[in-house]
Amino acid sequence: MGGWAIAVHGGAGIDPNLPVERQEEAKQLLTRCLNLGISALRSHCPAIDVVELVVRELETDPLFNSGRGSALTEHGTVEMEASIMDGKGRRCGAVSGLTTVKNPISLARLVMDKSPHSYLAFSGAEAFARQQGVELVDNEYFITEENKGMLKQAKEAKSILFDYRIPLPSKETCAAAAAENVLQMNGLPISVYAPETVGCVVVDGKGNCAAATSTGGLMNKMTGRIGDSPIIGSGTYACDLCAVSCTGEGEAIIRATLARDVAAVMEYKGLGLQEAVNFVIKEKLDEGKAGLIAVSSNGEVACGFNCNGMFRGCASENGFMEVGLWE
Amino acid sequence: MGWAIALHGGAGDIALNLETERREPREEGLRHCLEIGVAALKANKSPLDVVELVVRELENHPHFNAGRGSVLTRNGTVEMEASIMDGRTKKCGAVSGLTTVVNAISLARLVMENTPHIYLAFDGAEAFAREQGVETVDSSYFVTPENVARLKQAQEANRVQVDYTPPLQKEEQIPPADGESQIGTVGCVAVDGNGNLAAATSTGGLVNKMVGRIGDTPIVGAGNYANSYCAVSATGKGESIIRGTVARDVAALMEFKGLTLKEAAAYVVESVPKGTCGLIAVSATGEVTMQFNTTGMFRASATEDGHSEIGIWHPGQC
């Protein structure tokens, strides 16, 4: 048994021109969240409680795209989603389409613990939230001025190049050709891309793994769009071998069943954790861009991404601790 | 090699003495849908077109829990979901929370082909349906008298167990009210002579489900999956199938462990709790398998070499 380990992320795909002070803010938040998780682990909290605690903190801080600070739909509203999974027994809970729940990850936990189902969405999930008495706020609480500006820019960028209703020939214009030379995530120039998702994975001192992921989704998404974050096996997965949380282009992650595939190549192909992470990032994503964090039941921690940077931090019981943005 | 097709109308605790008037229309429905699928494959339709066509037909059949004939939520409403996946490109589309769309599977296909997303749900999915001009009807079209009675029965039997206010043990919930309430879902998998694969799954969900509940059917990798190795459609207790990532695991065992289709399907069905899961699958080389750890599964299959079967219970029973 290798002791506890923890990793957190605040999304993959970072604008290389992100101001240095914003980079510092992100590092400070990641460090604070890591320390929160580390103290909980030192107090012998079970992995499932630690991932919920850390993701709540990430949701509450407006810096990353989840909870307060969530990306906006095409209508300028916030629709949040999250999922959580306990490696022990592979119990899981997920929520989508939340508009008033302050901490989606805790509602996902309640779906797991207190409902007969694994996944509740939209008005049914909101009704469940009211019944469970979780903290509710007005939708405005989640919307930041910065994200309003980002939505406007995303709409401008998309209306020219990426509107799926425009017939295909427009893709051949020189504007589109020029855009291909710009760093992109999810069809958006990286400067207006809000890294999707926050997440945390933990193995506790007893070797139990857990994973939690939460997001506001994709900037300028269609109302009703569900991404990878609430999908067990795609954005989040935990079993008795490992726990995984993914971030990036949701559609590529879903197609790749990325989180489950890390566990599956360990289970069925006998790869180690870092090998498994490298394998799925290289072989399973096709053209998609994404990143992930993972821990194994014997206390290893790993991360991987094929896009420009990932907000991340990790630590383990033997004293290792690292917070980073770039490769 | 050669084409192959399999379809199902749900797995669950199907009474061995199921009344003739409930058995025959379903057997007839399976036979009819199989014929449609086989004819389409013989006419060189793509597997993606074939699975959509067959699932549309299953949705339109009132004796199966999808489209017309969907089971009812706790509030007596219908909330349908579906997903479709193309094995060659791994493109996929999914929908949940539909209340007026006649053929959920075709909307899933439109999400795959006409949006930048994979999965749309509830009001946003309904708005997309209207924008795309698919056939919609009043919600009452989907509600059958049999399902109204089934909901009443389920609510009488389960009032205490399914209410989530008191603490409860997850494994003991949702006991079947009439032995059929867990039979949800229809699905179809197909492969053509060139090894192109596709899978489609559609459902009304679980009797007496909470409003907003999403099951395994629209979850890529859980209820539905296709890649270059195989195509899989699963049915049973959604919560078990989600945590078992059942459909993806059949493919993963072939891909990462080198198992055959039958071995992979058997391994997965064995690994989820008894009484919770059934699946149909075809491989790129034209093999077909239909396995379940429930009492029965409404199912049918055919291959190019002339094999054809329709079944409900385990071989040797009835």
XYZ file of C-alpha atoms in Angstrom:
645
model
C 0.000 0.000 0.000
C 1.493 3.277 -1.092
C -0.376 5.759 1.106
C -2.732 8.511 0.044
C -2.498 10.610 -3.104
C -4.555 13.416 -4.592
C -4.787 15.347 -7.850
C -6.952 18.328 -8.819
C -7.567 20.089 -12.115
C -9.171 23.306 -13.307
C -9.512 22.415 -16.965
C -7.341 21.746 -20.004
C -6.565 24.111 -22.887
C -5.003 27.359 -21.675
C -4.437 30.523 -23.665
C -0.629 30.868 -23.969
C -1.156 34.630 -23.572
C -2.992 34.281 -20.265
C -1.692 37.174 -18.115
C 0.909 36.142 -15.555
C -1.203 37.397 -12.643
C -4.086 35.129 -13.775
C -1.678 32.227 -13.931
C -0.587 33.009 -10.372
C -4.213 33.210 -9.170
C -4.888 29.818 -10.689
C -1.814 28.299 -9.046
C -2.807 29.753 -5.677
C -6.318 28.309 -5.946
C -5.005 24.886 -6.986
C -2.543 24.940 -4.078
C -5.275 25.943 -1.614
C -7.510 23.115 -2.856
C -4.682 20.594 -2.671
C -3.915 21.633 0.896
C -7.577 21.336 1.819
C -7.600 17.785 0.457
C -4.284 16.922 2.103
C -5.470 17.979 5.561
C -8.657 15.955 5.113
C -6.606 12.924 4.088
C -4.302 13.383 7.088
C -7.443 13.398 9.243
C -8.357 10.023 7.703
C -11.374 11.268 5.727
C -12.522 8.660 3.191
C -11.638 9.371 -0.451
C -15.271 9.993 -1.448
C -15.615 12.780 1.146
C -12.317 14.371 0.114
C -13.162 14.622 -3.592
C -16.535 16.193 -2.766
C -14.921 18.691 -0.369
C -12.261 19.768 -2.854
C -14.644 20.094 -5.805
C -17.039 22.173 -3.669
C -14.177 24.573 -3.067
C -13.381 24.747 -6.789
C -17.074 25.325 -7.578
C -17.385 28.096 -5.019
C -14.373 30.019 -6.294
C -15.298 31.926 -9.485
C -11.938 31.372 -11.179
C -12.645 28.088 -12.957
C -15.586 26.944 -15.071
C -17.912 25.284 -12.537
C -20.415 26.531 -10.001
C -19.824 30.279 -9.714
C -17.868 31.242 -12.834
C -19.600 28.658 -15.047
C -19.543 29.171 -18.812
C -22.792 30.447 -20.324
C -25.242 28.806 -22.723
C -26.198 30.437 -26.012
C -29.014 32.132 -24.062
C -26.656 33.596 -21.488
C -27.825 31.272 -18.710
C -25.875 28.793 -16.611
C -26.582 25.035 -16.805
C -24.229 23.072 -14.589
C -23.468 19.377 -14.389
C -21.360 17.109 -12.223
C -20.703 13.511 -11.273
C -19.046 11.604 -8.472
C -17.968 7.974 -8.172
C -16.773 5.859 -5.294
C -14.335 3.156 -6.423
C -15.484 0.928 -3.599
C -18.636 -0.733 -4.972
C -18.503 1.565 -7.998
C -21.396 3.607 -6.627
C -22.049 6.777 -8.560
C -24.242 9.852 -8.851
C -24.638 12.472 -11.574
C -26.615 15.643 -12.281
C -27.172 17.850 -15.333
C -29.028 21.028 -16.187
C -28.791 22.630 -12.747
C -29.600 26.325 -12.611
C -29.878 27.168 -8.897
C -27.868 24.584 -6.968
C -24.820 26.223 -5.426
C -22.730 23.059 -5.337
C -23.660 20.577 -8.071
C -21.129 18.004 -6.850
C -22.929 17.687 -3.517
C -26.246 17.127 -5.297
C -24.566 14.398 -7.367
C -23.461 12.842 -4.074
C -27.045 12.976 -2.785
C -28.324 11.303 -5.969
C -25.837 8.524 -5.231
C -26.665 8.250 -1.523
C -30.331 9.195 -1.281
C -32.125 8.398 -4.540
C -32.854 5.050 -6.186
C -31.206 6.361 -9.369
C -27.713 7.285 -10.594
C -28.467 10.347 -12.670
C -31.043 13.148 -12.416
C -31.323 16.099 -14.776
C -32.968 19.470 -15.340
C -36.251 20.205 -13.526
C -36.331 16.776 -11.890
C -32.849 17.363 -10.475
C -33.846 20.833 -9.263
C -36.940 19.367 -7.572
C -34.746 16.765 -5.879
C -32.400 19.549 -4.728
C -35.285 21.416 -3.092
C -36.513 18.240 -1.464
C -33.051 17.512 -0.069
C -32.706 21.049 1.214
C -29.347 21.852 -0.410
C -28.254 25.475 -0.701
C -29.918 27.255 -3.636
C -29.080 30.615 -5.161
C -30.376 32.732 -8.021
C -28.962 31.850 -11.456
C -27.360 35.334 -11.536
C -25.011 34.247 -8.716
C -23.156 31.941 -11.117
C -22.764 34.513 -13.903
C -19.595 36.612 -13.896
C -19.012 39.784 -15.928
C -16.004 38.134 -17.480
C -18.071 35.234 -18.786
C -20.635 37.617 -20.289
C -17.792 39.140 -22.309
C -16.473 35.692 -23.260
C -19.922 34.623 -24.491
C -20.110 37.689 -26.709
C -16.699 36.935 -28.194
C -17.535 33.261 -28.625
C -20.721 34.191 -30.490
C -18.818 36.539 -32.770
C -16.197 33.899 -33.503
C -18.774 31.176 -34.016
C -21.223 33.160 -36.103
C -18.577 33.493 -38.777
C -16.839 30.172 -38.691
C -18.466 27.576 -36.535
C -22.215 27.828 -36.850
C -23.279 24.315 -37.779
C -26.297 25.639 -39.680
C -24.111 27.346 -42.252
C -23.611 25.043 -45.248
C -20.268 23.315 -45.570
C -18.701 25.370 -48.406
C -18.186 28.288 -45.985
C -15.538 26.169 -44.304
C -13.398 26.650 -47.366
C -13.214 30.406 -47.006
C -9.886 31.967 -46.207
C -11.205 33.130 -42.847
C -11.643 29.482 -41.888
C -8.229 28.621 -43.252
C -6.703 31.403 -41.188
C -8.513 30.192 -38.092
C -6.975 26.763 -38.463
C -3.618 28.291 -37.735
C -4.862 29.615 -34.404
C -4.836 27.424 -31.288
C -8.350 26.105 -30.810
C -10.393 24.082 -28.373
C -13.890 22.938 -29.218
C -13.955 25.009 -32.363
C -13.181 28.231 -30.504
C -9.993 30.313 -30.592
C -8.216 29.535 -27.336
C -8.410 33.165 -26.193
C -12.205 32.850 -25.807
C -12.181 29.224 -24.696
C -13.175 28.707 -21.086
C -11.365 25.542 -19.995
C -14.137 23.105 -19.241
C -14.467 21.476 -15.921
C -12.874 21.099 -12.525
C -12.122 17.757 -10.969
C -10.451 15.879 -8.148
C -9.271 12.297 -7.729
C -8.141 10.776 -4.465
C -6.870 7.523 -3.039
C -7.040 7.434 0.743
C -4.721 5.654 3.177
C -6.881 2.522 2.957
C -6.441 2.320 -0.821
C -10.008 3.414 -1.657
C -10.275 5.544 -4.804
C -12.847 8.218 -5.686
C -13.353 10.770 -8.461
C -15.462 13.925 -8.828
C -15.946 16.266 -11.793
C -18.034 19.436 -12.161
C -18.582 21.964 -14.925
C -20.599 24.772 -16.421
C -19.963 23.160 -19.783
C -19.004 24.711 -23.048
C -19.228 28.468 -23.633
C -22.118 29.259 -26.011
C -23.432 25.679 -25.782
C -26.956 24.872 -26.905
C -29.491 24.798 -24.097
C -29.867 21.187 -22.971
C -26.377 20.144 -24.080
C -24.833 17.450 -21.909
C -21.060 17.043 -22.003
C -18.700 14.437 -20.625
C -18.547 15.620 -17.008
C -21.712 13.880 -15.744
C -21.140 10.774 -17.864
C -19.815 7.879 -15.820
C -16.992 6.280 -17.807
C -16.358 9.426 -19.858
C -15.645 12.418 -17.608
C -15.515 10.542 -14.317
C -14.720 6.991 -13.281
C -13.483 5.113 -10.235
C -13.125 1.431 -9.420
C -10.912 -0.611 -7.080
C -7.849 0.030 -9.305
C -7.927 3.774 -9.918
C -9.908 7.019 -10.105
C -9.972 9.363 -13.123
C -11.353 12.845 -13.908
C -11.207 14.240 -17.456
C -11.462 17.676 -19.028
C -11.352 19.114 -22.526
C -13.442 18.600 -25.631
C -16.449 16.797 -24.179
C -17.512 15.116 -27.380
C -14.062 13.577 -27.919
C -14.003 12.366 -24.314
C -17.440 10.749 -24.648
C -16.516 8.973 -27.889
C -13.350 7.674 -26.227
C -15.082 6.697 -22.926
C -11.835 8.196 -21.699
C -12.067 7.756 -17.922
C -13.213 4.139 -18.095
C -10.551 3.391 -20.698
C -7.732 4.343 -18.301
C -9.128 1.783 -15.851
C -9.882 -0.738 -18.616
C -6.324 -0.818 -19.968
C -5.053 -1.292 -16.413
C -7.579 -4.046 -15.770
C -7.522 -5.860 -19.112
C -4.071 -5.007 -20.489
C -2.122 -4.904 -17.233
C -0.639 -1.422 -17.732
C 0.544 0.727 -14.817
C -1.230 4.018 -14.048
C 1.056 6.440 -15.924
C 1.370 3.988 -18.843
C -2.423 3.726 -18.983
C -2.804 7.510 -18.942
C -0.231 7.933 -21.721
C -1.845 5.170 -23.763
C -5.368 6.617 -23.711
C -4.190 10.190 -24.391
C -2.146 9.000 -27.357
C -4.353 6.240 -28.776
C -7.936 6.939 -27.788
C -8.581 10.617 -28.416
C -8.274 10.588 -32.215
C -8.182 14.262 -33.165
C -9.766 15.460 -29.926
C -8.011 17.540 -27.290
C -8.290 16.652 -23.626
C -6.482 16.094 -20.366
C -7.015 13.969 -17.301
C -5.813 13.330 -13.774
C -5.660 9.900 -12.146
C -4.626 8.083 -8.978
C -4.174 4.353 -8.414
C -5.118 2.312 -5.362
C -1.425 1.854 -4.496
C -0.890 5.578 -4.135
C 0.453 6.626 -7.543
C -0.677 9.852 -9.149
C -0.542 10.746 -12.852
C -1.767 13.289 -15.335
C -1.731 13.620 -19.101
C -2.981 15.991 -21.805
C -2.565 16.557 -25.537
C -3.623 20.225 -25.620
C -2.021 23.493 -24.692
C -1.631 23.222 -20.925
C -3.832 22.015 -18.091
C -4.475 23.679 -14.735
C -3.488 20.946 -12.293
C -1.903 20.019 -9.018
C -1.032 16.779 -7.297
C 0.429 15.497 -4.044
C 1.130 12.198 -2.349
C 1.844 10.962 1.173
C 5.579 10.617 0.557
C 5.884 14.416 0.384
C 5.620 14.944 -3.395
C 3.648 18.057 -4.371
C 3.390 19.867 -7.712
C 1.201 22.588 -9.208
C 1.498 23.356 -12.912
C -0.091 24.845 -16.008
C 2.186 23.927 -18.881
C 4.005 20.788 -19.996
C -17.817 -12.654 -42.513
C -21.107 -11.343 -43.796
C -23.841 -9.211 -42.372
C -25.480 -9.886 -39.026
C -28.197 -8.253 -36.987
C -29.611 -8.612 -33.485
C -32.392 -6.738 -31.735
C -34.015 -6.776 -28.322
C -37.184 -5.624 -26.640
C -35.839 -5.600 -23.087
C -34.506 -8.013 -20.462
C -35.959 -8.672 -17.036
C -37.976 -10.951 -14.835
C -40.252 -12.294 -17.565
C -42.622 -14.888 -16.087
C -42.094 -18.316 -17.659
C -45.872 -18.630 -17.888
C -46.305 -15.239 -19.579
C -49.851 -15.075 -20.898
C -50.228 -15.794 -24.588
C -51.892 -12.438 -25.241
C -48.819 -10.650 -23.897
C -46.273 -12.992 -25.425
C -47.574 -13.290 -28.951
C -47.728 -9.610 -29.920
C -44.149 -9.203 -28.747
C -42.907 -12.262 -30.611
C -44.747 -10.982 -33.647
C -43.141 -7.538 -33.157
C -39.665 -9.049 -32.923
C -40.244 -11.118 -36.076
C -41.563 -8.101 -37.964
C -38.628 -5.880 -36.922
C -36.094 -8.602 -37.742
C -37.559 -8.964 -41.226
C -37.313 -5.229 -41.777
C -33.686 -5.198 -40.643
C -32.694 -8.205 -42.741
C -34.355 -6.748 -45.827
C -32.507 -3.462 -45.304
C -29.151 -5.219 -44.937
C -29.840 -7.279 -48.050
C -30.587 -4.005 -49.859
C -27.104 -2.800 -48.835
C -28.318 -0.124 -46.448
C -25.611 1.057 -44.065
C -25.679 -0.474 -40.560
C -26.329 3.008 -39.142
C -29.464 3.321 -41.298
C -30.507 -0.229 -40.427
C -30.311 0.179 -36.643
C -32.189 3.473 -36.809
C -34.880 1.946 -39.017
C -35.355 -1.095 -36.783
C -35.420 0.901 -33.548
C -38.000 3.296 -35.050
C -40.153 0.256 -35.736
C -39.672 -1.004 -32.156
C -40.507 2.465 -30.809
C -43.738 2.497 -32.805
C -44.729 -0.888 -31.364
C -46.893 -0.280 -28.260
C -45.854 -3.515 -26.522
C -42.271 -2.429 -25.993
C -41.032 0.203 -23.570
C -39.872 2.902 -25.984
C -41.709 5.520 -27.976
C -45.389 4.573 -27.901
C -45.679 2.156 -24.982
C -43.091 3.918 -22.844
C -43.499 3.397 -19.124
C -44.490 6.309 -16.934
C -42.665 8.492 -14.447
C -43.836 8.990 -10.892
C -45.988 11.873 -12.174
C -47.609 9.757 -14.881
C -45.703 11.454 -17.677
C -43.455 9.992 -20.369
C -39.758 10.925 -20.599
C -38.002 9.063 -23.394
C -34.313 8.698 -24.144
C -32.169 7.112 -26.841
C -28.691 6.933 -28.328
C -27.045 5.818 -31.541
C -23.403 5.180 -32.461
C -21.498 4.517 -35.660
C -18.617 2.094 -35.113
C -16.398 3.209 -37.975
C -16.222 6.887 -37.004
C -17.276 6.458 -33.346
C -19.652 9.339 -33.973
C -22.602 9.244 -31.657
C -25.764 11.086 -30.654
C -28.006 10.897 -27.594
C -31.204 12.442 -26.246
C -33.028 12.393 -22.901
C -36.210 13.789 -21.443
C -38.257 13.787 -24.647
C -42.000 14.229 -24.229
C -43.380 14.822 -27.742
C -40.928 13.312 -30.237
C -42.424 10.254 -31.978
C -39.067 8.621 -32.715
C -36.422 9.423 -30.143
C -33.777 7.421 -32.006
C -34.055 9.615 -35.085
C -33.574 12.740 -32.987
C -30.432 11.156 -31.497
C -29.193 10.639 -35.057
C -29.888 14.308 -35.854
C -27.971 15.411 -32.747
C -25.056 13.349 -34.061
C -25.238 14.728 -37.585
C -26.554 18.276 -37.261
C -25.150 19.675 -34.015
C -21.652 20.250 -32.666
C -22.736 18.250 -29.567
C -23.391 14.596 -28.784
C -26.109 14.779 -26.189
C -29.124 17.080 -25.817
C -31.735 16.744 -23.097
C -35.150 17.939 -21.914
C -36.340 21.387 -23.129
C -33.222 21.963 -25.205
C -33.719 18.622 -26.976
C -37.409 19.369 -27.579
C -36.511 22.790 -29.009
C -33.956 21.142 -31.291
C -36.614 18.642 -32.419
C -38.927 21.466 -33.445
C -36.098 23.271 -35.217
C -35.272 20.105 -37.166
C -38.924 19.524 -38.011
C -39.163 15.929 -36.796
C -42.600 14.447 -36.146
C -43.990 15.418 -32.761
C -47.282 14.481 -31.128
C -49.176 15.180 -27.961
C -47.608 13.339 -25.053
C -50.806 11.302 -24.555
C -49.957 9.358 -27.742
C -47.198 7.529 -25.864
C -49.311 6.575 -22.855
C -50.968 3.156 -23.081
C -53.690 1.923 -20.660
C -51.410 -0.976 -19.713
C -48.739 1.448 -18.539
C -51.211 3.548 -16.560
C -52.203 0.362 -14.709
C -48.569 -0.654 -14.296
C -47.670 2.685 -12.723
C -50.591 2.418 -10.299
C -49.468 -1.074 -9.334
C -45.855 0.021 -8.928
C -46.828 2.969 -6.785
C -48.984 0.806 -4.537
C -46.230 -1.777 -4.145
C -43.308 0.613 -3.842
C -44.608 3.656 -2.083
C -42.229 3.120 0.815
C -39.183 1.692 -0.978
C -38.925 4.210 -3.752
C -39.509 7.284 -1.642
C -36.012 8.624 -1.167
C -36.658 10.604 1.984
C -35.920 7.788 4.435
C -32.477 6.165 4.232
C -32.495 3.151 1.999
C -30.340 0.373 0.687
C -29.838 0.899 -2.990
C -29.759 -2.752 -3.972
C -33.180 -3.451 -2.548
C -35.099 -0.844 -4.453
C -37.556 -0.922 -7.272
C -38.785 -4.463 -6.868
C -40.719 -5.425 -9.969
C -44.390 -4.747 -9.381
C -45.731 -7.128 -11.971
C -42.536 -8.885 -12.918
C -42.236 -6.684 -15.970
C -41.631 -3.213 -14.654
C -37.899 -3.556 -15.149
C -38.273 -4.581 -18.744
C -37.287 -1.398 -20.414
C -35.509 -0.549 -23.569
C -35.354 -1.674 -27.147
C -32.206 -1.898 -29.188
C -30.616 -3.051 -32.408
C -27.038 -3.789 -33.491
C -25.928 -4.513 -37.031
C -22.818 -5.199 -39.116
C -22.563 -5.239 -42.889
C -20.429 -7.439 -45.131
C -17.593 -4.911 -44.938
C -17.422 -5.007 -41.139
C -19.080 -1.620 -40.556
C -20.904 -1.624 -37.230
C -23.654 0.409 -35.567
C -25.751 0.288 -32.409
C -29.004 2.000 -31.383
C -30.960 1.879 -28.120
C -34.184 3.592 -27.021
C -36.369 3.535 -23.921
C -39.108 5.060 -21.838
C -37.047 4.222 -18.772
C -38.175 2.688 -15.533
C -41.757 2.459 -14.221
C -42.394 5.039 -11.502
C -39.008 6.676 -12.090
C -38.333 10.083 -10.629
C -38.910 12.950 -13.044
C -35.548 13.835 -14.600
C -34.049 10.374 -14.107
C -31.541 9.371 -16.769
C -30.775 5.682 -17.215
C -28.111 3.766 -19.114
C -29.733 3.956 -22.561
C -28.452 7.399 -23.646
C -25.082 6.917 -21.961
C -22.439 6.102 -24.539
C -20.444 3.173 -23.169
C -23.185 2.055 -20.752
C -26.362 1.169 -22.661
C -25.020 1.642 -26.169
C -21.623 1.454 -27.884
C -19.995 0.692 -31.227
C -16.425 0.798 -32.498
C -14.408 -1.130 -35.069
C -14.579 -4.363 -33.019
C -18.246 -4.688 -32.184
C -21.616 -3.013 -31.594
C -23.495 -3.511 -28.321
C -26.928 -2.606 -26.963
C -27.678 -3.342 -23.306
C -30.912 -3.535 -21.327
C -31.886 -4.092 -17.726
C -31.416 -2.138 -14.543
C -29.894 1.150 -15.680
C -27.998 1.887 -12.504
C -26.091 -1.437 -12.705
C -25.358 -0.999 -16.387
C -23.987 2.525 -15.833
C -21.602 1.516 -13.067
C -20.534 -1.547 -15.095
C -19.968 0.548 -18.278
C -21.421 -2.586 -19.849
C -21.466 -1.800 -23.569
C -17.960 -0.301 -23.635
C -16.588 -3.172 -21.550
C -17.631 -5.800 -24.103
C -15.617 -3.873 -26.708
C -12.748 -3.163 -24.272
C -12.348 -6.861 -23.460
C -12.035 -7.637 -27.168
C -9.679 -4.714 -27.749
C -7.431 -4.946 -24.692
C -7.690 -8.601 -23.638
C -8.184 -10.289 -27.003
C -11.412 -12.065 -26.048
C -13.898 -13.180 -28.687
C -17.306 -11.484 -28.875
C -19.049 -14.340 -27.032
C -16.368 -14.522 -24.329
C -16.428 -10.768 -23.814
C -20.225 -10.648 -23.584
C -20.284 -13.589 -21.153
C -17.598 -11.972 -18.969
C -19.495 -8.688 -18.749
C -22.928 -10.221 -18.119
C -21.351 -12.387 -15.413
C -19.669 -9.395 -13.765
C -22.847 -7.355 -13.108
C -25.317 -8.346 -10.369
C -27.590 -11.244 -11.304
C -30.996 -10.256 -12.604
C -29.919 -6.821 -13.811
C -28.585 -7.066 -17.339
C -28.943 -8.405 -20.849
C -27.171 -7.428 -24.033
C -27.037 -8.069 -27.750
C -23.838 -7.688 -29.754
C -22.391 -8.260 -33.208
C -18.712 -8.285 -34.182
C -16.970 -6.910 -37.259
C -16.610 -10.462 -38.565
C -20.345 -11.102 -38.450
C -20.658 -13.046 -35.199
C -23.722 -12.414 -33.079
C -24.386 -13.024 -29.390
C -27.352 -12.366 -27.087
C -26.745 -12.933 -23.374
C -28.571 -12.058 -20.167
C -28.515 -12.821 -16.442
C -32.231 -12.094 -16.032
C -35.075 -14.583 -16.406
C -35.538 -13.572 -19.979
C -34.860 -11.138 -22.784
C -37.099 -10.462 -25.783
C -34.641 -10.919 -28.624
C -34.088 -11.855 -32.240
C -31.117 -12.244 -34.551
C -30.130 -13.249 -38.052
C -26.895 -13.682 -40.007
C -26.049 -13.818 -43.689
C -25.326 -17.566 -43.570
C -29.011 -18.228 -42.902
C -29.128 -18.482 -39.110
C -32.198 -16.834 -37.588
C -33.750 -17.008 -34.124
C -36.356 -15.396 -31.924
C -36.376 -16.041 -28.186
C -37.552 -14.900 -24.768
C -36.134 -17.221 -22.097
C -32.862 -19.126 -21.707
C -32.415 -21.972 -24.196
C -34.035 -25.115 -22.836
C -36.747 -23.212 -20.985
C -40.117 -23.280 -22.711
